[in-house]
Amino acid sequence: MKRWPVIVLAGALLVSVLWGLWERQNRINLANALEAQYQNEFYNFLAQVEQVDLTMGKALVSNFPEARGAYFAEVWSRAIEAQGRLSELPFPEVNLAASRKFLAQVGDYCLSLARKEARGEVISADDRKNLERLRRELGEYNQSLHRLEESMAFSGRAWTDSIRRAGPLGRAEAAADQKDEFIKMDNRFQELPALEYDGPFSDHLERLKPRGLTGKAITRAEAERLARSILPPDKQHFRLQAGRELTGKIPCYTLVFQNPRQPETIQIQVTKTGGHLAFMINSRAVGGESLNASAAVDRAVKFAAQRGLGRLEPVSSLKQGGYQVVNLVRTSGGSILYPDMVKVKVALDNGEIVGWDAFNYLMAAGPRKIPRPAISVAEARTKLHPELKIRRVRKALIPLDSGKEVLCYELRAERGPETYLIYINARTGAEERIFKVMKLPQGEVVM
Amino acid sequence: MRKRKLVIFLCLAILLVGLFAPRLYRDQVVDGFKTKPAVLSSSYLGRAWATENGLEQELGTESLPDLAQAGYRGVTGSDELRLLARLVAAEAGGEPYAGKVAVAAVVLNRVEHPSFPKTVSSVIFQPGAFESVSNGLVWRVNPRGEPTNAAVDALNGWDPTFGALYFWNPYKPVSGWMWTRTILTQIGRHIFAR
């Protein structure tokens, strides 16, 4: 009579123990698989950093531009690879942002030098000095990584130690060595002088100032009035909520309007200087569609004109769900100014403007001199590959990764079923950029 | 006889609670602020695939974001959109819409920044980068609706923070390093910084 509970409890205990052992085995298997992954990343990382150092050395001694160009390109691919590997390693509570930035910059910088070589330009004395300096840092990094590898190999420390949860007796002092070495190097990288060159990771891009912020400083009350005036008449009763101001490159007042009855919020950001509408997004879900694409584009153009941006040219538009996203740009003397772009989101059920983004526009749209083309349209046409059939040519100012702007001929050309946009520099005749145009039922996407 | 049955029942009940308690617990403590815990389902992988396919049908090819015009983001395809939407749902499920767009924009801003990996997926899965990836919430959320719309908006270039690289919840403990960043703004319960 009394034995039953004992048997049941003993059974339960046995099941629990078996289950625990089974879970433990699972855990070990998972930890081993993960550790192998991390170790692989770590050793690949070491190898890539070493190769970056070696290849940079070769580029510095080579006296042949073509060979140097190839070495620089190799440095780029290996440095970016190393940066990626480093990002895959776990460092809880440590952010190695400076180390990753260093590697990405070394690669990006060398790619810009490879491009220079390809254009037949001379690598300047400053560039050589930069290279020497970066290589010295890399050498230090290399040595510290090798010390680390050695100590890890001997101590048997695992990368996965850092992910383990603290036990009742506190956290095991896991992986302290490897963290220290990496932190030491990261602190060193934080102190490096800025590196400026023609590339997307150059330090000068961080300091770009907005060129389109015209006008006087406005007050919050003025910003509120401005934001209200953007709301359609049937939304004037929306409740205004406090929104925290935005600092940064384009300081803004943030106004948030809440529909008192339905879940619909509209966030509007108005620049503190000049009261430009910088950003708007409405969370409203759209119902059935009643507008077609061209009507939506017209709405977007009209809305931009009402904001005082003049007559903007729609360059592309795409239907996404119940919305039409329209990209509008300024034009000048027959040239499309791609840097001066605003994006407008139109709801296709009632034509309401539910999104606006003028960040790029406010950064770029200052007074500017557009250079005269040095080559003619006919000359630009001859620069294209003979297999291409040219469909349209127009002048366009385009932004480069380096933040510079160049005037180009935009040639829309077909190769069999494929369509491309090819940008030929209107002054030098060089090919600056190629985009592939994807024709979707919703509109054209450029990649 | 009745007593014995009761004892057996109690033992089994204790055993079952012991087996499943950790799982329920993990689901609930994921984020102190999520009023609706995502899905209290133990078979989260099955769930993940179900919503994934649902999303596919809902979005079709319409979800392809506009790329070059979206500020040259270099981001492609609907696969990344789904992943991004999932992260938004997990990280900012209870946040206002602009806060969701901002979280998606942080991922895309990172892709373009030298301090971070160079693809959407490696930014999202960078070890320790996002809490919801570390604790698995990202696989249990439903990304439909606002999270997907917010991800599309961000891929199109919308970013209420104009360049944030970090976000965190100031009501929860974060590493002191975070607070050394330049704070840009706060949307809902997230501080955004660069």
mmCIF file of C-alpha atoms in Angstrom, chain B:
data_model
loop_
_atom_site.group_PDB
_atom_site.id
_atom_site.type_symbol
_atom_site.label_atom_id
_atom_site.label_comp_id
_atom_site.label_asym_id
_atom_site.label_seq_id
_atom_site.Cartn_x
_atom_site.Cartn_y
_atom_site.Cartn_z
ATOM 1 C CA MET B 1 -7.116 3.627 -3.879
ATOM 2 C CA ARG B 2 -8.116 7.189 -4.446
ATOM 3 C CA LYS B 3 -5.216 8.450 -2.360
ATOM 4 C CA ARG B 4 -2.734 6.463 -4.385
ATOM 5 C CA LYS B 5 -4.013 7.868 -7.639
ATOM 6 C CA LEU B 6 -3.724 11.331 -6.228
ATOM 7 C CA VAL B 7 -0.081 10.743 -5.246
ATOM 8 C CA ILE B 8 0.781 9.390 -8.690
ATOM 9 C CA PHE B 9 -0.915 12.324 -10.309
ATOM 10 C CA LEU B 10 0.970 14.778 -8.114
ATOM 11 C CA CYS B 11 4.313 13.137 -8.867
ATOM 12 C CA LEU B 12 3.665 13.279 -12.591
ATOM 13 C CA ALA B 13 2.549 16.882 -12.316
ATOM 14 C CA ILE B 14 5.756 17.848 -10.498
ATOM 15 C CA LEU B 15 7.816 16.052 -13.127
ATOM 16 C CA LEU B 16 6.029 17.824 -15.969
ATOM 17 C CA VAL B 17 6.417 21.225 -14.363
ATOM 18 C CA GLY B 18 10.112 20.518 -13.866
ATOM 19 C CA LEU B 19 10.483 19.624 -17.510
ATOM 20 C CA PHE B 20 8.714 22.607 -18.983
ATOM 21 C CA ALA B 21 9.253 25.373 -16.464
ATOM 22 C CA PRO B 22 12.634 26.519 -17.807
ATOM 23 C CA ARG B 23 11.182 26.844 -21.269
ATOM 24 C CA LEU B 24 8.197 28.948 -20.207
ATOM 25 C CA TYR B 25 10.408 31.036 -17.996
ATOM 26 C CA ARG B 26 12.787 31.762 -20.846
ATOM 27 C CA ASP B 27 9.960 32.910 -23.073
ATOM 28 C CA GLN B 28 8.665 35.371 -20.567
ATOM 29 C CA VAL B 29 11.764 37.044 -19.277
ATOM 30 C CA VAL B 30 13.041 37.750 -22.743
ATOM 31 C CA ASP B 31 12.137 41.400 -22.569
ATOM 32 C CA GLY B 32 10.617 42.954 -19.510
ATOM 33 C CA PHE B 33 8.738 45.414 -21.642
ATOM 34 C CA LYS B 34 7.022 43.264 -24.166
ATOM 35 C CA THR B 35 3.462 43.268 -22.948
ATOM 36 C CA LYS B 36 2.514 40.450 -25.262
ATOM 37 C CA PRO B 37 5.190 37.779 -25.071
ATOM 38 C CA ALA B 38 5.679 36.739 -28.643
ATOM 39 C CA VAL B 39 4.613 33.123 -28.873
ATOM 40 C CA LEU B 40 4.442 30.787 -25.924
ATOM 41 C CA SER B 41 5.132 27.813 -28.067
ATOM 42 C CA SER B 42 7.798 25.291 -27.349
ATOM 43 C CA SER B 43 8.241 24.163 -30.952
ATOM 44 C CA TYR B 44 9.568 27.477 -32.106
ATOM 45 C CA LEU B 45 11.292 26.180 -35.171
ATOM 46 C CA GLY B 46 8.057 24.825 -36.571
ATOM 47 C CA ARG B 47 6.469 28.136 -35.792
ATOM 48 C CA ALA B 48 9.224 30.052 -37.474
ATOM 49 C CA TRP B 49 8.800 28.164 -40.701
ATOM 50 C CA ALA B 50 5.061 28.573 -40.653
ATOM 51 C CA THR B 51 5.247 32.353 -40.405
ATOM 52 C CA GLU B 52 8.037 32.416 -42.924
ATOM 53 C CA ASN B 53 5.861 30.763 -45.518
ATOM 54 C CA GLY B 54 2.911 32.922 -44.609
ATOM 55 C CA LEU B 55 5.044 35.967 -45.125
ATOM 56 C CA GLU B 56 6.142 34.686 -48.490
ATOM 57 C CA GLN B 57 2.561 34.480 -49.653
ATOM 58 C CA GLU B 58 1.682 37.825 -48.234
ATOM 59 C CA LEU B 59 4.596 39.661 -49.760
ATOM 60 C CA GLY B 60 5.154 37.769 -52.958
ATOM 61 C CA THR B 61 7.636 39.586 -55.157
ATOM 62 C CA GLU B 62 6.150 42.907 -54.144
ATOM 63 C CA SER B 63 8.574 43.187 -51.302
ATOM 64 C CA LEU B 64 11.691 43.812 -53.366
ATOM 65 C CA PRO B 65 13.051 47.076 -52.067
ATOM 66 C CA ASP B 66 14.289 49.881 -54.238
ATOM 67 C CA LEU B 67 18.027 49.805 -53.976
ATOM 68 C CA ALA B 68 20.231 52.244 -55.739
ATOM 69 C CA GLN B 69 17.872 55.102 -55.153
ATOM 70 C CA ALA B 70 17.622 54.194 -51.502
ATOM 71 C CA GLY B 71 20.868 55.983 -50.809
ATOM 72 C CA TYR B 72 23.054 53.294 -52.412
ATOM 73 C CA ARG B 73 22.604 50.908 -49.561
ATOM 74 C CA GLY B 74 23.808 47.878 -51.440
ATOM 75 C CA VAL B 75 21.147 45.716 -49.891
ATOM 76 C CA THR B 76 19.330 43.153 -51.931
ATOM 77 C CA GLY B 77 16.352 40.948 -52.094
ATOM 78 C CA SER B 78 13.449 39.744 -50.073
ATOM 79 C CA ASP B 79 15.462 37.191 -48.093
ATOM 80 C CA GLU B 80 17.158 39.983 -46.212
ATOM 81 C CA LEU B 81 13.841 41.740 -45.798
ATOM 82 C CA ARG B 82 12.398 38.734 -43.983
ATOM 83 C CA LEU B 83 15.395 38.519 -41.689
ATOM 84 C CA LEU B 84 15.289 42.229 -40.976
ATOM 85 C CA ALA B 85 11.539 42.133 -40.281
ATOM 86 C CA ARG B 86 12.112 39.290 -37.834
ATOM 87 C CA LEU B 87 14.750 41.271 -35.968
ATOM 88 C CA VAL B 88 12.493 44.327 -35.858
ATOM 89 C CA ALA B 89 9.640 42.248 -34.446
ATOM 90 C CA ALA B 90 11.924 40.770 -31.791
ATOM 91 C CA GLU B 91 13.815 43.919 -30.826
ATOM 92 C CA ALA B 92 11.068 46.520 -31.179
ATOM 93 C CA GLY B 93 7.795 44.575 -31.132
ATOM 94 C CA GLY B 94 6.122 46.903 -28.649
ATOM 95 C CA GLU B 95 7.695 50.105 -29.946
ATOM 96 C CA PRO B 96 6.027 52.878 -31.954
ATOM 97 C CA TYR B 97 6.259 52.534 -35.717
ATOM 98 C CA ALA B 98 9.080 55.088 -36.090
ATOM 99 C CA GLY B 99 11.007 53.130 -33.455
ATOM 100 C CA LYS B 100 10.649 49.986 -35.539
ATOM 101 C CA VAL B 101 11.895 51.753 -38.662
ATOM 102 C CA ALA B 102 14.824 53.121 -36.638
ATOM 103 C CA VAL B 103 15.862 49.665 -35.423
ATOM 104 C CA ALA B 104 15.865 48.348 -38.994
ATOM 105 C CA ALA B 105 17.802 51.435 -40.069
ATOM 106 C CA VAL B 106 20.451 50.764 -37.416
ATOM 107 C CA VAL B 107 21.135 47.391 -39.041
ATOM 108 C CA LEU B 108 21.448 48.994 -42.475
ATOM 109 C CA ASN B 109 23.609 51.840 -41.162
ATOM 110 C CA ARG B 110 25.936 49.247 -39.662
ATOM 111 C CA VAL B 111 26.303 47.478 -43.014
ATOM 112 C CA GLU B 112 27.703 50.729 -44.398
ATOM 113 C CA HIS B 113 29.974 51.490 -41.462
ATOM 114 C CA PRO B 114 33.586 50.251 -41.271
ATOM 115 C CA SER B 115 33.179 49.078 -37.673
ATOM 116 C CA PHE B 116 30.584 46.472 -38.563
ATOM 117 C CA PRO B 117 30.212 43.416 -40.809
ATOM 118 C CA LYS B 118 29.320 44.092 -44.382
ATOM 119 C CA THR B 119 26.058 42.175 -44.889
ATOM 120 C CA VAL B 120 22.645 42.356 -43.243
ATOM 121 C CA SER B 121 22.830 38.785 -42.012
ATOM 122 C CA SER B 122 26.292 39.116 -40.473
ATOM 123 C CA VAL B 123 25.283 42.337 -38.741
ATOM 124 C CA ILE B 124 22.215 40.632 -37.292
ATOM 125 C CA PHE B 125 24.086 37.497 -36.239
ATOM 126 C CA GLN B 126 27.214 39.189 -34.949
ATOM 127 C CA PRO B 127 27.761 37.511 -31.556
ATOM 128 C CA GLY B 128 26.232 39.550 -28.777
ATOM 129 C CA ALA B 129 25.023 42.307 -31.083
ATOM 130 C CA PHE B 130 21.305 41.799 -30.496
ATOM 131 C CA GLU B 131 19.745 40.405 -27.363
ATOM 132 C CA SER B 132 16.898 38.776 -29.248
ATOM 133 C CA VAL B 133 19.360 36.765 -31.333
ATOM 134 C CA SER B 134 21.287 35.653 -28.242
ATOM 135 C CA ASN B 135 18.149 34.489 -26.447
ATOM 136 C CA GLY B 136 16.378 33.091 -29.495
ATOM 137 C CA LEU B 137 13.357 35.387 -29.398
ATOM 138 C CA VAL B 138 14.078 36.324 -33.000
ATOM 139 C CA TRP B 139 12.939 32.828 -34.055
ATOM 140 C CA ARG B 140 9.674 32.949 -32.151
ATOM 141 C CA VAL B 141 8.210 36.281 -33.228
ATOM 142 C CA ASN B 142 5.734 36.961 -35.964
ATOM 143 C CA PRO B 143 7.214 39.538 -38.332
ATOM 144 C CA ARG B 144 4.008 40.231 -40.245
ATOM 145 C CA GLY B 145 2.421 43.634 -40.360
ATOM 146 C CA GLU B 146 4.253 46.584 -38.854
ATOM 147 C CA PRO B 147 7.680 44.917 -38.498
ATOM 148 C CA THR B 148 7.691 44.007 -42.194
ATOM 149 C CA ASN B 149 6.445 47.442 -43.247
ATOM 150 C CA ALA B 150 9.088 49.068 -41.072
ATOM 151 C CA ALA B 151 11.825 46.897 -42.588
ATOM 152 C CA VAL B 152 10.671 47.834 -46.099
ATOM 153 C CA ASP B 153 10.674 51.524 -45.202
ATOM 154 C CA ALA B 154 14.193 51.256 -43.814
ATOM 155 C CA LEU B 155 15.406 49.415 -46.921
ATOM 156 C CA ASN B 156 13.921 52.252 -48.942
ATOM 157 C CA GLY B 157 16.101 54.663 -47.003
ATOM 158 C CA TRP B 158 13.840 55.913 -44.210
ATOM 159 C CA ASP B 159 15.736 56.462 -40.974
ATOM 160 C CA PRO B 160 14.276 58.721 -38.246
ATOM 161 C CA THR B 161 17.674 58.848 -36.499
ATOM 162 C CA PHE B 162 19.681 59.982 -39.543
ATOM 163 C CA GLY B 163 22.498 57.535 -38.996
ATOM 164 C CA ALA B 164 22.251 55.749 -35.631
ATOM 165 C CA LEU B 165 24.543 52.742 -35.114
ATOM 166 C CA TYR B 166 23.410 51.674 -31.640
ATOM 167 C CA PHE B 167 20.217 51.480 -29.686
ATOM 168 C CA TRP B 168 19.443 50.358 -26.173
ATOM 169 C CA ASN B 169 16.776 50.416 -23.562
ATOM 170 C CA PRO B 170 17.834 52.916 -20.871
ATOM 171 C CA TYR B 171 15.673 51.184 -18.259
ATOM 172 C CA LYS B 172 17.760 48.049 -18.533
ATOM 173 C CA PRO B 173 21.407 47.570 -17.650
ATOM 174 C CA VAL B 174 23.752 47.979 -20.620
ATOM 175 C CA SER B 175 27.513 48.114 -20.788
ATOM 176 C CA GLY B 176 29.006 51.453 -19.754
ATOM 177 C CA TRP B 177 30.691 51.654 -23.129
ATOM 178 C CA MET B 178 27.308 52.254 -24.729
ATOM 179 C CA TRP B 179 26.799 55.469 -22.802
ATOM 180 C CA THR B 180 30.022 56.885 -24.251
ATOM 181 C CA ARG B 181 28.388 56.985 -27.686
ATOM 182 C CA THR B 182 26.859 60.200 -29.027
ATOM 183 C CA ILE B 183 23.167 60.031 -28.274
ATOM 184 C CA LEU B 184 21.014 61.185 -31.194
ATOM 185 C CA THR B 185 17.475 60.755 -29.927
ATOM 186 C CA GLN B 186 15.037 58.558 -28.081
ATOM 187 C CA ILE B 187 12.043 56.899 -29.715
ATOM 188 C CA GLY B 188 9.677 54.992 -27.454
ATOM 189 C CA ARG B 189 11.808 53.010 -25.038
ATOM 190 C CA HIS B 190 14.974 53.005 -27.126
ATOM 191 C CA ILE B 191 17.854 55.442 -27.087
ATOM 192 C CA PHE B 192 19.564 55.741 -30.466
ATOM 193 C CA ALA B 193 23.205 56.707 -30.720
ATOM 194 C CA ARG B 194 26.116 56.836 -33.083
#
